[in-house]
Amino acid sequence: MKEPVMRAIKDVTIDIDEPNTVRMNFRTKERVKRTIQRAAALSGLDDSAFTINAAYQSAIATIAAHEATLLQTTDYQAFFDALDNPSKPTDRLRDAFKRYSETVVSK
């Protein structure tokens, strides 16, 4: 008996205006492959579209989580107070800046 098709995943890459010209190859376990194929079929997508969409959505969420910093009100205030009123550099900090400028070469 064929399982009903339920579109669980929207193709989030469809609006990206560029051709599919690059490949990503990877190996996986048989059970993982079967699970992905079943979920893809239930979603009405082929294996590639399903996998690419799931990976792309996860990548976007991961990047967003790493780029966002949430602070409580007291932490927010302390953070901006420190920016507005920086403490004087210590001798160790001055030494660190000096070592940095002597060892790091920028092009």
mmCIF file of N, CA and C in Angstrom:
data_model
loop_
_atom_site.group_PDB
_atom_site.id
_atom_site.type_symbol
_atom_site.label_atom_id
_atom_site.label_comp_id
_atom_site.label_asym_id
_atom_site.label_seq_id
_atom_site.Cartn_x
_atom_site.Cartn_y
_atom_site.Cartn_z
ATOM 1 N N MET A 1 0.835 -1.180 0.000
ATOM 2 C CA MET A 1 0.000 0.000 0.000
ATOM 3 C C MET A 1 0.884 1.249 0.000
ATOM 4 N N LYS A 2 0.596 2.166 -0.873
ATOM 5 C CA LYS A 2 1.370 3.387 -0.998
ATOM 6 C C LYS A 2 0.982 4.358 0.111
ATOM 7 N N GLU A 3 2.019 4.988 0.722
ATOM 8 C CA GLU A 3 1.760 5.949 1.793
ATOM 9 C C GLU A 3 1.263 7.261 1.197
ATOM 10 N N PRO A 4 0.389 7.968 1.910
ATOM 11 C CA PRO A 4 -0.114 9.245 1.393
ATOM 12 C C PRO A 4 1.009 10.283 1.328
ATOM 13 N N VAL A 5 0.914 11.162 0.353
ATOM 14 C CA VAL A 5 1.897 12.230 0.212
ATOM 15 C C VAL A 5 1.460 13.413 1.058
ATOM 16 N N MET A 6 2.346 13.854 1.943
ATOM 17 C CA MET A 6 2.091 15.031 2.763
ATOM 18 C C MET A 6 3.307 15.936 2.623
ATOM 19 N N ARG A 7 3.124 17.120 2.102
ATOM 20 C CA ARG A 7 4.254 18.031 1.901
ATOM 21 C C ARG A 7 4.655 18.614 3.249
ATOM 22 N N ALA A 8 5.680 18.013 3.843
ATOM 23 C CA ALA A 8 6.153 18.457 5.145
ATOM 24 C C ALA A 8 7.241 19.514 5.016
ATOM 25 N N ILE A 9 7.884 19.558 3.866
ATOM 26 C CA ILE A 9 8.991 20.496 3.674
ATOM 27 C C ILE A 9 8.731 21.348 2.456
ATOM 28 N N LYS A 10 8.839 22.655 2.629
ATOM 29 C CA LYS A 10 8.732 23.593 1.512
ATOM 30 C C LYS A 10 10.113 23.678 0.876
ATOM 31 N N ASP A 11 10.179 23.713 -0.433
ATOM 32 C CA ASP A 11 11.463 23.824 -1.128
ATOM 33 C C ASP A 11 11.979 25.248 -0.951
ATOM 34 N N VAL A 12 12.857 25.428 0.037
ATOM 35 C CA VAL A 12 13.360 26.767 0.353
ATOM 36 C C VAL A 12 14.437 27.229 -0.614
ATOM 37 N N THR A 13 14.938 26.332 -1.439
ATOM 38 C CA THR A 13 15.997 26.716 -2.383
ATOM 39 C C THR A 13 15.440 27.145 -3.733
ATOM 40 N N ILE A 14 14.142 27.002 -3.934
ATOM 41 C CA ILE A 14 13.550 27.261 -5.251
ATOM 42 C C ILE A 14 13.691 28.723 -5.673
ATOM 43 N N ASP A 15 13.727 29.642 -4.709
ATOM 44 C CA ASP A 15 13.823 31.065 -5.033
ATOM 45 C C ASP A 15 15.258 31.548 -5.227
ATOM 46 N N ILE A 16 16.231 30.672 -5.032
ATOM 47 C CA ILE A 16 17.629 31.051 -5.244
ATOM 48 C C ILE A 16 17.880 31.030 -6.743
ATOM 49 N N ASP A 17 18.157 32.200 -7.292
ATOM 50 C CA ASP A 17 18.254 32.366 -8.743
ATOM 51 C C ASP A 17 19.666 32.059 -9.245
ATOM 52 N N GLU A 18 20.015 30.783 -9.231
ATOM 53 C CA GLU A 18 21.273 30.341 -9.812
ATOM 54 C C GLU A 18 21.127 28.861 -10.163
ATOM 55 N N PRO A 19 21.878 28.398 -11.137
ATOM 56 C CA PRO A 19 21.732 27.009 -11.563
ATOM 57 C C PRO A 19 22.367 26.036 -10.564
ATOM 58 N N ASN A 20 21.876 24.814 -10.575
ATOM 59 C CA ASN A 20 22.464 23.753 -9.753
ATOM 60 C C ASN A 20 23.671 23.189 -10.499
ATOM 61 N N THR A 21 24.854 23.730 -10.220
ATOM 62 C CA THR A 21 26.042 23.319 -10.969
ATOM 63 C C THR A 21 27.093 22.620 -10.116
ATOM 64 N N VAL A 22 26.944 22.645 -8.799
ATOM 65 C CA VAL A 22 27.957 22.021 -7.944
ATOM 66 C C VAL A 22 27.394 20.767 -7.292
ATOM 67 N N ARG A 23 28.305 19.854 -6.967
ATOM 68 C CA ARG A 23 27.910 18.585 -6.357
ATOM 69 C C ARG A 23 28.376 18.523 -4.918
ATOM 70 N N MET A 24 27.622 17.792 -4.113
ATOM 71 C CA MET A 24 28.036 17.432 -2.761
ATOM 72 C C MET A 24 27.818 15.929 -2.658
ATOM 73 N N ASN A 25 28.880 15.202 -2.432
ATOM 74 C CA ASN A 25 28.790 13.746 -2.318
ATOM 75 C C ASN A 25 29.133 13.334 -0.894
ATOM 76 N N PHE A 26 28.372 12.397 -0.359
ATOM 77 C CA PHE A 26 28.674 11.879 0.969
ATOM 78 C C PHE A 26 28.139 10.464 1.090
ATOM 79 N N ARG A 27 28.752 9.728 1.995
ATOM 80 C CA ARG A 27 28.308 8.364 2.267
ATOM 81 C C ARG A 27 27.493 8.362 3.556
ATOM 82 N N THR A 28 26.567 7.409 3.640
ATOM 83 C CA THR A 28 25.751 7.304 4.840
ATOM 84 C C THR A 28 25.411 5.843 5.091
ATOM 85 N N LYS A 29 24.747 5.593 6.167
ATOM 86 C CA LYS A 29 24.318 4.241 6.520
ATOM 87 C C LYS A 29 23.026 3.913 5.777
ATOM 88 N N GLU A 30 22.809 2.635 5.538
ATOM 89 C CA GLU A 30 21.628 2.187 4.795
ATOM 90 C C GLU A 30 20.339 2.644 5.474
ATOM 91 N N ARG A 31 20.272 2.532 6.801
ATOM 92 C CA ARG A 31 19.059 2.922 7.523
ATOM 93 C C ARG A 31 18.785 4.417 7.367
ATOM 94 N N VAL A 32 19.837 5.222 7.405
ATOM 95 C CA VAL A 32 19.675 6.666 7.229
ATOM 96 C C VAL A 32 19.133 6.955 5.837
ATOM 97 N N LYS A 33 19.687 6.286 4.837
ATOM 98 C CA LYS A 33 19.232 6.481 3.456
ATOM 99 C C LYS A 33 17.760 6.112 3.308
ATOM 100 N N ARG A 34 17.374 4.961 3.850
ATOM 101 C CA ARG A 34 15.974 4.529 3.746
ATOM 102 C C ARG A 34 15.038 5.521 4.435
ATOM 103 N N THR A 35 15.454 6.024 5.585
ATOM 104 C CA THR A 35 14.630 6.987 6.319
ATOM 105 C C THR A 35 14.463 8.274 5.526
ATOM 106 N N ILE A 36 15.556 8.759 4.939
ATOM 107 C CA ILE A 36 15.493 9.970 4.115
ATOM 108 C C ILE A 36 14.598 9.740 2.909
ATOM 109 N N GLN A 37 14.728 8.594 2.261
ATOM 110 C CA GLN A 37 13.901 8.299 1.090
ATOM 111 C C GLN A 37 12.427 8.232 1.462
ATOM 112 N N ARG A 38 12.126 7.645 2.597
ATOM 113 C CA ARG A 38 10.724 7.551 3.022
ATOM 114 C C ARG A 38 10.165 8.940 3.331
ATOM 115 N N ALA A 39 10.931 9.732 4.062
ATOM 116 C CA ALA A 39 10.482 11.084 4.396
ATOM 117 C C ALA A 39 10.331 11.927 3.136
ATOM 118 N N ALA A 40 11.243 11.766 2.189
ATOM 119 C CA ALA A 40 11.155 12.508 0.929
ATOM 120 C C ALA A 40 9.875 12.138 0.195
ATOM 121 N N ALA A 41 9.579 10.847 0.133
ATOM 122 C CA ALA A 41 8.368 10.390 -0.548
ATOM 123 C C ALA A 41 7.118 10.938 0.139
ATOM 124 N N LEU A 42 7.118 10.928 1.467
ATOM 125 C CA LEU A 42 5.972 11.463 2.207
ATOM 126 C C LEU A 42 5.816 12.965 1.996
ATOM 127 N N SER A 43 6.926 13.640 1.714
ATOM 128 C CA SER A 43 6.905 15.091 1.509
ATOM 129 C C SER A 43 6.616 15.481 0.076
ATOM 130 N N GLY A 44 6.612 14.511 -0.820
ATOM 131 C CA GLY A 44 6.380 14.820 -2.224
ATOM 132 C C GLY A 44 7.603 15.376 -2.927
ATOM 133 N N LEU A 45 8.784 15.152 -2.353
ATOM 134 C CA LEU A 45 10.030 15.615 -2.950
ATOM 135 C C LEU A 45 10.898 14.419 -3.312
ATOM 136 N N ASP A 46 11.806 14.623 -4.273
ATOM 137 C CA ASP A 46 12.753 13.542 -4.538
ATOM 138 C C ASP A 46 13.838 13.569 -3.459
ATOM 139 N N ASP A 47 14.653 12.515 -3.411
ATOM 140 C CA ASP A 47 15.663 12.391 -2.356
ATOM 141 C C ASP A 47 16.590 13.604 -2.297
ATOM 142 N N SER A 48 17.048 14.037 -3.464
ATOM 143 C CA SER A 48 17.996 15.157 -3.509
ATOM 144 C C SER A 48 17.364 16.439 -2.991
ATOM 145 N N ALA A 49 16.184 16.771 -3.479
ATOM 146 C CA ALA A 49 15.514 18.004 -3.048
ATOM 147 C C ALA A 49 15.235 17.970 -1.551
ATOM 148 N N PHE A 50 14.780 16.825 -1.053
ATOM 149 C CA PHE A 50 14.496 16.695 0.374
ATOM 150 C C PHE A 50 15.758 16.901 1.200
ATOM 151 N N THR A 51 16.830 16.207 0.818
ATOM 152 C CA THR A 51 18.084 16.280 1.571
ATOM 153 C C THR A 51 18.678 17.680 1.521
ATOM 154 N N ILE A 52 18.689 18.287 0.341
ATOM 155 C CA ILE A 52 19.236 19.635 0.194
ATOM 156 C C ILE A 52 18.431 20.631 1.020
ATOM 157 N N ASN A 53 17.106 20.532 0.985
ATOM 158 C CA ASN A 53 16.264 21.443 1.762
ATOM 159 C C ASN A 53 16.501 21.287 3.255
ATOM 160 N N ALA A 54 16.537 20.052 3.727
ATOM 161 C CA ALA A 54 16.748 19.819 5.159
ATOM 162 C C ALA A 54 18.115 20.334 5.593
ATOM 163 N N ALA A 55 19.143 20.060 4.794
ATOM 164 C CA ALA A 55 20.492 20.520 5.134
ATOM 165 C C ALA A 55 20.581 22.040 5.071
ATOM 166 N N TYR A 56 19.972 22.639 4.054
ATOM 167 C CA TYR A 56 20.023 24.094 3.885
ATOM 168 C C TYR A 56 19.302 24.808 5.033
ATOM 169 N N GLN A 57 18.119 24.312 5.402
ATOM 170 C CA GLN A 57 17.384 24.913 6.521
ATOM 171 C C GLN A 57 18.177 24.788 7.820
ATOM 172 N N SER A 58 18.801 23.634 8.027
ATOM 173 C CA SER A 58 19.614 23.437 9.221
ATOM 174 C C SER A 58 20.829 24.357 9.215
ATOM 175 N N ALA A 59 21.441 24.534 8.048
ATOM 176 C CA ALA A 59 22.598 25.424 7.934
ATOM 177 C C ALA A 59 22.212 26.861 8.263
ATOM 178 N N ILE A 60 21.092 27.316 7.732
ATOM 179 C CA ILE A 60 20.628 28.684 7.999
ATOM 180 C C ILE A 60 20.354 28.871 9.495
ATOM 181 N N ALA A 61 19.689 27.900 10.109
ATOM 182 C CA ALA A 61 19.376 27.995 11.539
ATOM 183 C C ALA A 61 20.650 27.978 12.383
ATOM 184 N N THR A 62 21.612 27.146 12.017
ATOM 185 C CA THR A 62 22.875 27.065 12.754
ATOM 186 C C THR A 62 23.641 28.376 12.668
ATOM 187 N N ILE A 63 23.730 28.935 11.470
ATOM 188 C CA ILE A 63 24.430 30.208 11.279
ATOM 189 C C ILE A 63 23.732 31.319 12.061
ATOM 190 N N ALA A 64 22.413 31.365 11.995
ATOM 191 C CA ALA A 64 21.657 32.397 12.716
ATOM 192 C C ALA A 64 21.872 32.284 14.225
ATOM 193 N N ALA A 65 21.894 31.062 14.740
ATOM 194 C CA ALA A 65 22.093 30.864 16.178
ATOM 195 C C ALA A 65 23.474 31.331 16.612
ATOM 196 N N HIS A 66 24.456 31.156 15.751
ATOM 197 C CA HIS A 66 25.816 31.566 16.099
ATOM 198 C C HIS A 66 26.042 33.058 15.897
ATOM 199 N N GLU A 67 25.213 33.692 15.102
ATOM 200 C CA GLU A 67 25.371 35.122 14.849
ATOM 201 C C GLU A 67 24.563 35.988 15.808
ATOM 202 N N ALA A 68 23.649 35.391 16.531
ATOM 203 C CA ALA A 68 22.784 36.148 17.437
ATOM 204 C C ALA A 68 23.263 35.994 18.875
ATOM 205 N N THR A 69 23.222 37.077 19.609
ATOM 206 C CA THR A 69 23.540 37.049 21.027
ATOM 207 C C THR A 69 22.368 37.677 21.769
ATOM 208 N N LEU A 70 21.790 36.924 22.670
ATOM 209 C CA LEU A 70 20.670 37.428 23.464
ATOM 210 C C LEU A 70 21.153 37.695 24.878
ATOM 211 N N LEU A 71 20.835 38.861 25.394
ATOM 212 C CA LEU A 71 21.247 39.235 26.740
ATOM 213 C C LEU A 71 20.031 39.585 27.589
ATOM 214 N N GLN A 72 20.114 39.225 28.856
ATOM 215 C CA GLN A 72 19.110 39.679 29.808
ATOM 216 C C GLN A 72 19.298 41.186 29.988
ATOM 217 N N THR A 73 18.300 41.863 30.527
ATOM 218 C CA THR A 73 18.351 43.320 30.667
ATOM 219 C C THR A 73 19.581 43.774 31.444
ATOM 220 N N THR A 74 19.878 43.111 32.561
ATOM 221 C CA THR A 74 21.040 43.527 33.365
ATOM 222 C C THR A 74 22.344 43.286 32.611
ATOM 223 N N ASP A 75 22.442 42.169 31.896
ATOM 224 C CA ASP A 75 23.647 41.886 31.111
ATOM 225 C C ASP A 75 23.781 42.870 29.960
ATOM 226 N N TYR A 76 22.666 43.209 29.345
ATOM 227 C CA TYR A 76 22.644 44.176 28.247
ATOM 228 C C TYR A 76 23.187 45.515 28.732
ATOM 229 N N GLN A 77 22.700 45.944 29.888
ATOM 230 C CA GLN A 77 23.141 47.225 30.448
ATOM 231 C C GLN A 77 24.629 47.184 30.781
ATOM 232 N N ALA A 78 25.093 46.096 31.385
ATOM 233 C CA ALA A 78 26.512 45.970 31.738
ATOM 234 C C ALA A 78 27.384 45.963 30.487
ATOM 235 N N PHE A 79 26.933 45.292 29.445
ATOM 236 C CA PHE A 79 27.683 45.228 28.188
ATOM 237 C C PHE A 79 27.863 46.624 27.592
ATOM 238 N N PHE A 80 26.763 47.374 27.491
ATOM 239 C CA PHE A 80 26.857 48.701 26.885
ATOM 240 C C PHE A 80 27.549 49.710 27.804
ATOM 241 N N ASP A 81 27.443 49.518 29.110
ATOM 242 C CA ASP A 81 28.214 50.364 30.031
ATOM 243 C C ASP A 81 29.707 50.147 29.817
ATOM 244 N N ALA A 82 30.105 48.890 29.626
ATOM 245 C CA ALA A 82 31.523 48.587 29.387
ATOM 246 C C ALA A 82 31.994 49.185 28.063
ATOM 247 N N LEU A 83 31.134 49.191 27.053
ATOM 248 C CA LEU A 83 31.504 49.812 25.776
ATOM 249 C C LEU A 83 31.608 51.329 25.907
ATOM 250 N N ASP A 84 30.686 51.919 26.650
ATOM 251 C CA ASP A 84 30.678 53.374 26.814
ATOM 252 C C ASP A 84 31.789 53.861 27.736
ATOM 253 N N ASN A 85 32.175 53.026 28.691
ATOM 254 C CA ASN A 85 33.185 53.411 29.686
ATOM 255 C C ASN A 85 34.256 52.326 29.785
ATOM 256 N N PRO A 86 35.076 52.188 28.758
ATOM 257 C CA PRO A 86 36.078 51.114 28.794
ATOM 258 C C PRO A 86 37.116 51.368 29.883
ATOM 259 N N SER A 87 37.586 50.270 30.479
ATOM 260 C CA SER A 87 38.625 50.421 31.495
ATOM 261 C C SER A 87 39.961 50.696 30.806
ATOM 262 N N LYS A 88 40.901 51.238 31.560
ATOM 263 C CA LYS A 88 42.219 51.555 31.016
ATOM 264 C C LYS A 88 42.952 50.249 30.706
ATOM 265 N N PRO A 89 43.739 50.218 29.625
ATOM 266 C CA PRO A 89 44.476 48.992 29.307
ATOM 267 C C PRO A 89 45.540 48.695 30.369
ATOM 268 N N THR A 90 45.657 47.431 30.692
ATOM 269 C CA THR A 90 46.662 47.008 31.671
ATOM 270 C C THR A 90 47.998 46.805 30.962
ATOM 271 N N ASP A 91 49.054 46.632 31.755
ATOM 272 C CA ASP A 91 50.372 46.360 31.169
ATOM 273 C C ASP A 91 50.345 45.061 30.362
ATOM 274 N N ARG A 92 49.639 44.061 30.859
ATOM 275 C CA ARG A 92 49.550 42.784 30.131
ATOM 276 C C ARG A 92 48.861 42.967 28.787
ATOM 277 N N LEU A 93 47.818 43.799 28.748
ATOM 278 C CA LEU A 93 47.122 44.043 27.489
ATOM 279 C C LEU A 93 48.031 44.793 26.517
ATOM 280 N N ARG A 94 48.753 45.794 27.021
ATOM 281 C CA ARG A 94 49.693 46.524 26.156
ATOM 282 C C ARG A 94 50.752 45.579 25.591
ATOM 283 N N ASP A 95 51.278 44.694 26.450
ATOM 284 C CA ASP A 95 52.281 43.721 25.996
ATOM 285 C C ASP A 95 51.697 42.790 24.939
ATOM 286 N N ALA A 96 50.451 42.384 25.143
ATOM 287 C CA ALA A 96 49.799 41.494 24.171
ATOM 288 C C ALA A 96 49.636 42.193 22.830
ATOM 289 N N PHE A 97 49.221 43.447 22.835
ATOM 290 C CA PHE A 97 49.098 44.205 21.583
ATOM 291 C C PHE A 97 50.449 44.357 20.896
ATOM 292 N N LYS A 98 51.491 44.599 21.693
ATOM 293 C CA LYS A 98 52.832 44.751 21.122
ATOM 294 C C LYS A 98 53.284 43.445 20.469
ATOM 295 N N ARG A 99 53.102 42.311 21.185
ATOM 296 C CA ARG A 99 53.473 41.002 20.614
ATOM 297 C C ARG A 99 52.675 40.724 19.345
ATOM 298 N N TYR A 100 51.405 41.064 19.372
ATOM 299 C CA TYR A 100 50.555 40.859 18.196
ATOM 300 C C TYR A 100 51.093 41.644 17.002
ATOM 301 N N SER A 101 51.382 42.911 17.211
ATOM 302 C CA SER A 101 51.846 43.738 16.087
ATOM 303 C C SER A 101 53.218 43.304 15.587
ATOM 304 N N GLU A 102 54.005 42.658 16.439
ATOM 305 C CA GLU A 102 55.327 42.176 16.029
ATOM 306 C C GLU A 102 55.270 40.827 15.319
ATOM 307 N N THR A 103 54.223 40.043 15.583
ATOM 308 C CA THR A 103 54.191 38.681 15.039
ATOM 309 C C THR A 103 53.169 38.466 13.931
ATOM 310 N N VAL A 104 52.125 39.245 13.890
ATOM 311 C CA VAL A 104 51.077 39.047 12.891
ATOM 312 C C VAL A 104 51.330 39.967 11.705
ATOM 313 N N VAL A 105 51.389 39.354 10.529
ATOM 314 C CA VAL A 105 51.605 40.117 9.302
ATOM 315 C C VAL A 105 50.314 40.087 8.506
ATOM 316 N N SER A 106 49.766 41.249 8.225
ATOM 317 C CA SER A 106 48.548 41.338 7.416
ATOM 318 C C SER A 106 48.922 41.735 6.007
ATOM 319 N N LYS A 107 48.220 41.152 5.040
ATOM 320 C CA LYS A 107 48.479 41.487 3.637
ATOM 321 C C LYS A 107 47.508 42.513 3.155
#
